Structures are given as structure tokens and as C-alpha cells.
Amino acid sequence: MENLEPKPKIAFSDRLRIWFKWFLDPTAAFFNRIGLTPNTMTLMGLAGNFVAAYFVATGRMSTGGLIMLITTPFDALDGQMARLRGDASDWGAFVDSVTDRYTELAILGALSYYFSTTGDWLSAVVTFAAAAGTVLVSYVKARAEAVGFTDKVGLLTRVERYLVLGPLLLFNRPIWAVWFIAIFANFTALQRIFFVRKQAHARKNAPPDDSGSQQ
């Protein structure tokens, strides 16, 4: 039976891994050789982002943005290291995904704290909306996959959010960052919801597969 469900496009993060394979493979191999493990890289990235969050919370946006830009790429290296070791596992992917949420929420939580302490309550509320959007983007994908759908589509996935948040913090434009993420992360969550809806309708309306009923 022909598959009538819509096909997702290749995610931007997957494209980046292909484009930068020339850099990621030798760098990951180097860290493997010196004895670091993928989980160590994951924890280093998490710790670095918590340090970045401290600087953001205290108003030192450029410093926080710089630290974030330096440490977040560890997220790409941990997976590459595991693949080169032949050690990639569902547990590792799970830990990596959960850690990603902590790192994003640490930065956004720091921004919310900063805006609250400076009396900018509108930006604090927008930051909450940005945090909600980032969680929903991942949650919708996880729930979709749990019931048998694919859901890697969307305008503002993890990599794009990093490419928005890090540079805008570096250039001391945190308000631009939270507004952009608040709007487009929630838009991405809606994109994923409607993509799952299309798959569900295609599956429901597909003709029954009776190819095995006749010999």
C-alpha cells in the first residue's frame, strides 16, 4: 500500500551535521582519544550554560552569550562521539534531549529573573511565553513519536533557537531574543501539531491494506 502520510523535510540540525561533518568527526575523535566520554561532554555543556545563565541573571548579557556560544556546541559533539565509539544508545539520546531542555530553561529563567528585578514585567511575561514555546516544541514531538507519528518539522527548532539566543545575548539584545523565540517557538509547536494532524487524517483515510489477504 502506498504511504499517503506527508513526508517531513530534513531538519536543519541534521543538515548542519552533514555540512560540518568535516569538523565534527575529527573533533569528536580527538575528544575520544584523550579519554572524554559523550556523557562528560553533555555535562560540560550543561554546566557551561548554567554559568552563562548566572551572568545573564546578573545583567552581563554579552558575557553570558559568549559562554553560551562556546559551550552549547558540546551538544553536537557528544552525539558524534557516541556514534564514532559505536556506543550510541536510546538512553544517551534521552539524556541528551533532557539536558537540552535544562540548558534552554536555565538561560530563559535567568532572563525572566533579570527582567523581573529590573521591573520590566512585559519582557518577563514574554520570556515565560518563550520558555513555554521551547518546551512545547519538544513535547509535541515526543508525544507524536509516542503514538507512532514523525514530527521533526518546524521553523524554530533547538538549533535555530540557539542561533537566535546566543548572538542576540552577545550583542546585548535580550528583549529581541525573547520576543523572537516567544513568537516563533510557539508557531513551531503549532506547525508540529498540524503536521501530526495531517498524518492522522492520512492514516485514517488510507484504504485498508489487504495485500496479504489474497495469495
PDB file of C-alpha atoms in Angstrom:
ATOM      1  CA  MET A   1       0.000   0.000   0.000  1.00  0.00           C
ATOM      2  CA  GLU A   2       1.277   3.431  -0.876  1.00  0.00           C
ATOM      3  CA  ASN A   3       2.198   5.599   2.106  1.00  0.00           C
ATOM      4  CA  LEU A   4      -0.095   8.633   1.947  1.00  0.00           C
ATOM      5  CA  GLU A   5       1.257  10.336   5.065  1.00  0.00           C
ATOM      6  CA  PRO A   6       3.107  13.645   4.484  1.00  0.00           C
ATOM      7  CA  LYS A   7       6.875  13.355   4.392  1.00  0.00           C
ATOM      8  CA  PRO A   8       8.849  15.644   6.728  1.00  0.00           C
ATOM      9  CA  LYS A   9      11.688  17.740   5.410  1.00  0.00           C
ATOM     10  CA  ILE A  10      15.228  17.135   6.621  1.00  0.00           C
ATOM     11  CA  ALA A  11      15.672  19.003   9.894  1.00  0.00           C
ATOM     12  CA  PHE A  12      18.063  21.948   9.918  1.00  0.00           C
ATOM     13  CA  SER A  13      20.096  20.326  12.703  1.00  0.00           C
ATOM     14  CA  ASP A  14      20.580  17.226  10.518  1.00  0.00           C
ATOM     15  CA  ARG A  15      21.696  19.426   7.628  1.00  0.00           C
ATOM     16  CA  LEU A  16      24.216  21.148   9.886  1.00  0.00           C
ATOM     17  CA  ARG A  17      25.660  17.789  10.941  1.00  0.00           C
ATOM     18  CA  ILE A  18      26.125  16.918   7.269  1.00  0.00           C
ATOM     19  CA  TRP A  19      27.623  20.300   6.342  1.00  0.00           C
ATOM     20  CA  PHE A  20      30.029  20.336   9.309  1.00  0.00           C
ATOM     21  CA  LYS A  21      30.885  16.644   9.325  1.00  0.00           C
ATOM     22  CA  TRP A  22      34.420  17.612   8.226  1.00  0.00           C
ATOM     23  CA  PHE A  23      34.802  19.427  11.569  1.00  0.00           C
ATOM     24  CA  LEU A  24      32.637  17.342  13.903  1.00  0.00           C
ATOM     25  CA  ASP A  25      34.207  13.957  13.103  1.00  0.00           C
ATOM     26  CA  PRO A  26      37.865  14.851  13.773  1.00  0.00           C
ATOM     27  CA  THR A  27      36.972  16.978  16.806  1.00  0.00           C
ATOM     28  CA  ALA A  28      34.832  14.206  18.300  1.00  0.00           C
ATOM     29  CA  ALA A  29      37.596  11.681  17.541  1.00  0.00           C
ATOM     30  CA  PHE A  30      40.117  13.916  19.339  1.00  0.00           C
ATOM     31  CA  PHE A  31      37.979  14.113  22.494  1.00  0.00           C
ATOM     32  CA  ASN A  32      37.501  10.343  22.382  1.00  0.00           C
ATOM     33  CA  ARG A  33      41.273   9.851  22.153  1.00  0.00           C
ATOM     34  CA  ILE A  34      42.013  11.979  25.206  1.00  0.00           C
ATOM     35  CA  GLY A  35      39.582   9.951  27.287  1.00  0.00           C
ATOM     36  CA  LEU A  36      36.486  12.145  27.479  1.00  0.00           C
ATOM     37  CA  THR A  37      33.158  10.376  27.230  1.00  0.00           C
ATOM     38  CA  PRO A  38      29.992  11.588  25.486  1.00  0.00           C
ATOM     39  CA  ASN A  39      28.255  11.964  28.859  1.00  0.00           C
ATOM     40  CA  THR A  40      31.139  14.124  30.092  1.00  0.00           C
ATOM     41  CA  MET A  41      30.666  16.409  27.089  1.00  0.00           C
ATOM     42  CA  THR A  42      26.937  16.596  27.796  1.00  0.00           C
ATOM     43  CA  LEU A  43      27.576  17.594  31.414  1.00  0.00           C
ATOM     44  CA  MET A  44      30.218  20.138  30.378  1.00  0.00           C
ATOM     45  CA  GLY A  45      27.715  21.761  28.049  1.00  0.00           C
ATOM     46  CA  LEU A  46      25.079  21.780  30.802  1.00  0.00           C
ATOM     47  CA  ALA A  47      27.491  23.289  33.329  1.00  0.00           C
ATOM     48  CA  GLY A  48      28.654  25.917  30.857  1.00  0.00           C
ATOM     49  CA  ASN A  49      25.095  27.019  30.186  1.00  0.00           C
ATOM     50  CA  PHE A  50      24.365  27.307  33.900  1.00  0.00           C
ATOM     51  CA  VAL A  51      27.418  29.550  34.209  1.00  0.00           C
ATOM     52  CA  ALA A  52      26.094  31.561  31.245  1.00  0.00           C
ATOM     53  CA  ALA A  53      22.715  31.787  32.995  1.00  0.00           C
ATOM     54  CA  TYR A  54      24.376  33.282  36.090  1.00  0.00           C
ATOM     55  CA  PHE A  55      25.898  36.089  34.022  1.00  0.00           C
ATOM     56  CA  VAL A  56      22.601  36.676  32.220  1.00  0.00           C
ATOM     57  CA  ALA A  57      20.678  36.851  35.517  1.00  0.00           C
ATOM     58  CA  THR A  58      23.097  39.494  36.783  1.00  0.00           C
ATOM     59  CA  GLY A  59      22.742  41.598  33.636  1.00  0.00           C
ATOM     60  CA  ARG A  60      26.027  40.697  31.957  1.00  0.00           C
ATOM     61  CA  MET A  61      24.373  39.636  28.723  1.00  0.00           C
ATOM     62  CA  SER A  62      27.404  39.720  26.440  1.00  0.00           C
ATOM     63  CA  THR A  63      29.455  37.522  28.755  1.00  0.00           C
ATOM     64  CA  GLY A  64      26.574  35.096  29.156  1.00  0.00           C
ATOM     65  CA  GLY A  65      26.013  34.982  25.401  1.00  0.00           C
ATOM     66  CA  LEU A  66      29.695  34.319  24.736  1.00  0.00           C
ATOM     67  CA  ILE A  67      29.819  31.451  27.230  1.00  0.00           C
ATOM     68  CA  MET A  68      26.618  30.024  25.758  1.00  0.00           C
ATOM     69  CA  LEU A  69      28.039  30.154  22.223  1.00  0.00           C
ATOM     70  CA  ILE A  70      31.199  28.378  23.356  1.00  0.00           C
ATOM     71  CA  THR A  71      29.610  25.610  25.420  1.00  0.00           C
ATOM     72  CA  THR A  72      26.379  24.754  23.589  1.00  0.00           C
ATOM     73  CA  PRO A  73      28.166  23.097  20.599  1.00  0.00           C
ATOM     74  CA  PHE A  74      29.213  20.345  23.038  1.00  0.00           C
ATOM     75  CA  ASP A  75      25.656  19.156  22.418  1.00  0.00           C
ATOM     76  CA  ALA A  76      26.588  18.270  18.838  1.00  0.00           C
ATOM     77  CA  LEU A  77      29.883  16.679  19.832  1.00  0.00           C
ATOM     78  CA  ASP A  78      28.506  14.289  22.444  1.00  0.00           C
ATOM     79  CA  GLY A  79      26.298  12.526  19.915  1.00  0.00           C
ATOM     80  CA  GLN A  80      29.078  12.432  17.330  1.00  0.00           C
ATOM     81  CA  MET A  81      31.481  10.983  19.906  1.00  0.00           C
ATOM     82  CA  ALA A  82      28.994   8.246  20.778  1.00  0.00           C
ATOM     83  CA  ARG A  83      28.488   7.366  17.115  1.00  0.00           C
ATOM     84  CA  LEU A  84      32.241   7.147  16.480  1.00  0.00           C
ATOM     85  CA  ARG A  85      32.590   4.870  19.521  1.00  0.00           C
ATOM     86  CA  GLY A  86      29.758   2.683  18.248  1.00  0.00           C
ATOM     87  CA  ASP A  87      28.128   3.438  21.574  1.00  0.00           C
ATOM     88  CA  ALA A  88      25.043   5.455  20.542  1.00  0.00           C
ATOM     89  CA  SER A  89      22.031   4.343  22.561  1.00  0.00           C
ATOM     90  CA  ASP A  90      18.440   5.298  23.267  1.00  0.00           C
ATOM     91  CA  TRP A  91      19.475   6.169  26.838  1.00  0.00           C
ATOM     92  CA  GLY A  92      22.146   8.555  25.578  1.00  0.00           C
ATOM     93  CA  ALA A  93      19.664  10.208  23.231  1.00  0.00           C
ATOM     94  CA  PHE A  94      17.183  10.541  26.103  1.00  0.00           C
ATOM     95  CA  VAL A  95      19.752  12.142  28.416  1.00  0.00           C
ATOM     96  CA  ASP A  96      20.869  14.491  25.647  1.00  0.00           C
ATOM     97  CA  SER A  97      17.309  15.623  24.986  1.00  0.00           C
ATOM     98  CA  VAL A  98      16.525  16.202  28.654  1.00  0.00           C
ATOM     99  CA  THR A  99      19.791  18.125  29.114  1.00  0.00           C
ATOM    100  CA  ASP A 100      18.899  20.353  26.162  1.00  0.00           C
ATOM    101  CA  ARG A 101      15.697  21.393  27.928  1.00  0.00           C
ATOM    102  CA  TYR A 102      17.572  22.212  31.121  1.00  0.00           C
ATOM    103  CA  THR A 103      20.115  24.369  29.286  1.00  0.00           C
ATOM    104  CA  GLU A 104      17.472  26.382  27.439  1.00  0.00           C
ATOM    105  CA  LEU A 105      15.297  26.839  30.508  1.00  0.00           C
ATOM    106  CA  ALA A 106      18.311  27.906  32.564  1.00  0.00           C
ATOM    107  CA  ILE A 107      19.034  30.776  30.160  1.00  0.00           C
ATOM    108  CA  LEU A 108      15.382  31.774  29.780  1.00  0.00           C
ATOM    109  CA  GLY A 109      14.832  31.516  33.537  1.00  0.00           C
ATOM    110  CA  ALA A 110      17.823  33.803  34.058  1.00  0.00           C
ATOM    111  CA  LEU A 111      16.352  36.298  31.601  1.00  0.00           C
ATOM    112  CA  SER A 112      12.999  36.177  33.359  1.00  0.00           C
ATOM    113  CA  TYR A 113      14.723  36.835  36.689  1.00  0.00           C
ATOM    114  CA  TYR A 114      16.696  39.741  35.216  1.00  0.00           C
ATOM    115  CA  PHE A 115      13.631  41.375  33.675  1.00  0.00           C
ATOM    116  CA  SER A 116      11.675  40.926  36.928  1.00  0.00           C
ATOM    117  CA  THR A 117      14.386  42.544  39.038  1.00  0.00           C
ATOM    118  CA  THR A 118      14.629  45.490  36.657  1.00  0.00           C
ATOM    119  CA  GLY A 119      10.857  45.999  36.665  1.00  0.00           C
ATOM    120  CA  ASP A 120      10.375  45.077  33.011  1.00  0.00           C
ATOM    121  CA  TRP A 121       7.337  42.883  33.623  1.00  0.00           C
ATOM    122  CA  LEU A 122       6.249  42.775  29.976  1.00  0.00           C
ATOM    123  CA  SER A 123       9.577  41.238  28.948  1.00  0.00           C
ATOM    124  CA  ALA A 124       9.344  38.830  31.900  1.00  0.00           C
ATOM    125  CA  VAL A 125       5.945  37.630  30.658  1.00  0.00           C
ATOM    126  CA  VAL A 126       7.242  37.341  27.085  1.00  0.00           C
ATOM    127  CA  THR A 127      10.178  35.307  28.399  1.00  0.00           C
ATOM    128  CA  PHE A 128       7.711  32.927  30.053  1.00  0.00           C
ATOM    129  CA  ALA A 129       5.941  32.567  26.694  1.00  0.00           C
ATOM    130  CA  ALA A 130       9.309  31.856  25.053  1.00  0.00           C
ATOM    131  CA  ALA A 131      10.085  29.174  27.648  1.00  0.00           C
ATOM    132  CA  ALA A 132       6.635  27.634  27.178  1.00  0.00           C
ATOM    133  CA  GLY A 133       7.172  27.548  23.415  1.00  0.00           C
ATOM    134  CA  THR A 134      10.545  25.823  23.659  1.00  0.00           C
ATOM    135  CA  VAL A 135       9.103  23.136  25.936  1.00  0.00           C
ATOM    136  CA  LEU A 136       6.045  22.645  23.726  1.00  0.00           C
ATOM    137  CA  VAL A 137       8.148  22.210  20.581  1.00  0.00           C
ATOM    138  CA  SER A 138       9.896  19.249  22.193  1.00  0.00           C
ATOM    139  CA  TYR A 139       6.820  17.930  23.987  1.00  0.00           C
ATOM    140  CA  VAL A 140       4.692  17.822  20.841  1.00  0.00           C
ATOM    141  CA  LYS A 141       7.434  15.879  19.036  1.00  0.00           C
ATOM    142  CA  ALA A 142       7.822  13.423  21.914  1.00  0.00           C
ATOM    143  CA  ARG A 143       4.077  12.793  22.174  1.00  0.00           C
ATOM    144  CA  ALA A 144       3.777  12.425  18.398  1.00  0.00           C
ATOM    145  CA  GLU A 145       6.533   9.816  18.302  1.00  0.00           C
ATOM    146  CA  ALA A 146       4.988   8.012  21.274  1.00  0.00           C
ATOM    147  CA  VAL A 147       1.833   7.343  19.215  1.00  0.00           C
ATOM    148  CA  GLY A 148       3.651   6.392  16.041  1.00  0.00           C
ATOM    149  CA  PHE A 149       3.994   9.644  14.079  1.00  0.00           C
ATOM    150  CA  THR A 150       7.085  11.547  12.935  1.00  0.00           C
ATOM    151  CA  ASP A 151       7.362  15.209  13.844  1.00  0.00           C
ATOM    152  CA  LYS A 152      10.721  16.837  13.118  1.00  0.00           C
ATOM    153  CA  VAL A 153       9.248  19.738  11.153  1.00  0.00           C
ATOM    154  CA  GLY A 154       9.148  23.354  12.221  1.00  0.00           C
ATOM    155  CA  LEU A 155      10.632  26.779  11.733  1.00  0.00           C
ATOM    156  CA  LEU A 156      12.394  27.268  15.093  1.00  0.00           C
ATOM    157  CA  THR A 157      13.841  24.040  16.432  1.00  0.00           C
ATOM    158  CA  ARG A 158      16.614  23.742  19.040  1.00  0.00           C
ATOM    159  CA  VAL A 159      19.463  24.745  16.701  1.00  0.00           C
ATOM    160  CA  GLU A 160      17.662  27.785  15.316  1.00  0.00           C
ATOM    161  CA  ARG A 161      16.772  28.940  18.837  1.00  0.00           C
ATOM    162  CA  TYR A 162      20.427  28.661  19.808  1.00  0.00           C
ATOM    163  CA  LEU A 163      21.437  30.675  16.727  1.00  0.00           C
ATOM    164  CA  VAL A 164      18.971  33.388  17.745  1.00  0.00           C
ATOM    165  CA  LEU A 165      19.517  33.478  21.506  1.00  0.00           C
ATOM    166  CA  GLY A 166      23.315  33.227  21.706  1.00  0.00           C
ATOM    167  CA  PRO A 167      24.219  36.013  19.238  1.00  0.00           C
ATOM    168  CA  LEU A 168      21.484  38.372  20.464  1.00  0.00           C
ATOM    169  CA  LEU A 169      22.715  37.966  24.040  1.00  0.00           C
ATOM    170  CA  LEU A 170      26.274  38.524  22.842  1.00  0.00           C
ATOM    171  CA  PHE A 171      25.188  41.824  21.276  1.00  0.00           C
ATOM    172  CA  ASN A 172      23.134  42.706  24.360  1.00  0.00           C
ATOM    173  CA  ARG A 173      19.726  42.454  22.712  1.00  0.00           C
ATOM    174  CA  PRO A 174      17.894  40.117  25.126  1.00  0.00           C
ATOM    175  CA  ILE A 175      14.472  41.662  24.515  1.00  0.00           C
ATOM    176  CA  TRP A 176      14.738  40.970  20.785  1.00  0.00           C
ATOM    177  CA  ALA A 177      15.693  37.378  21.588  1.00  0.00           C
ATOM    178  CA  VAL A 178      12.761  36.620  23.887  1.00  0.00           C
ATOM    179  CA  TRP A 179      10.190  38.220  21.583  1.00  0.00           C
ATOM    180  CA  PHE A 180      11.521  36.309  18.578  1.00  0.00           C
ATOM    181  CA  ILE A 181      11.543  32.990  20.429  1.00  0.00           C
ATOM    182  CA  ALA A 182       8.154  33.595  22.077  1.00  0.00           C
ATOM    183  CA  ILE A 183       6.516  34.136  18.696  1.00  0.00           C
ATOM    184  CA  PHE A 184       8.284  31.586  16.542  1.00  0.00           C
ATOM    185  CA  ALA A 185       8.737  28.760  19.064  1.00  0.00           C
ATOM    186  CA  ASN A 186       5.006  28.714  19.695  1.00  0.00           C
ATOM    187  CA  PHE A 187       4.410  28.950  15.952  1.00  0.00           C
ATOM    188  CA  THR A 188       6.693  25.919  15.533  1.00  0.00           C
ATOM    189  CA  ALA A 189       4.707  23.977  18.137  1.00  0.00           C
ATOM    190  CA  LEU A 190       1.559  24.714  16.138  1.00  0.00           C
ATOM    191  CA  GLN A 191       3.308  23.625  12.922  1.00  0.00           C
ATOM    192  CA  ARG A 192       4.118  20.295  14.549  1.00  0.00           C
ATOM    193  CA  ILE A 193       0.572  19.868  15.852  1.00  0.00           C
ATOM    194  CA  PHE A 194      -0.875  20.403  12.366  1.00  0.00           C
ATOM    195  CA  PHE A 195       1.736  18.098  10.815  1.00  0.00           C
ATOM    196  CA  VAL A 196       0.640  15.320  13.168  1.00  0.00           C
ATOM    197  CA  ARG A 197      -2.981  16.116  12.320  1.00  0.00           C
ATOM    198  CA  LYS A 198      -2.212  15.617   8.615  1.00  0.00           C
ATOM    199  CA  GLN A 199      -0.584  12.289   9.339  1.00  0.00           C
ATOM    200  CA  ALA A 200      -3.516  11.191  11.479  1.00  0.00           C
ATOM    201  CA  HIS A 201      -6.010  12.106   8.731  1.00  0.00           C
ATOM    202  CA  ALA A 202      -3.905  10.377   6.074  1.00  0.00           C
ATOM    203  CA  ARG A 203      -3.725   7.245   8.198  1.00  0.00           C
ATOM    204  CA  LYS A 204      -7.454   7.308   8.934  1.00  0.00           C
ATOM    205  CA  ASN A 205      -8.437   7.792   5.287  1.00  0.00           C
ATOM    206  CA  ALA A 206      -5.936   5.342   3.802  1.00  0.00           C
ATOM    207  CA  PRO A 207      -7.514   2.310   2.092  1.00  0.00           C
ATOM    208  CA  PRO A 208      -7.145  -0.934   4.034  1.00  0.00           C
ATOM    209  CA  ASP A 209      -4.054  -2.972   3.256  1.00  0.00           C
ATOM    210  CA  ASP A 210      -5.493  -6.249   2.002  1.00  0.00           C
ATOM    211  CA  SER A 211      -2.382  -7.312   0.070  1.00  0.00           C
ATOM    212  CA  GLY A 212      -1.880 -10.245   2.405  1.00  0.00           C
ATOM    213  CA  SER A 213      -5.471 -11.463   2.208  1.00  0.00           C
ATOM    214  CA  GLN A 214      -5.123 -12.996  -1.256  1.00  0.00           C
ATOM    215  CA  GLN A 215      -2.486 -15.478  -2.378  1.00  0.00           C
TER     216      GLN A 215
END
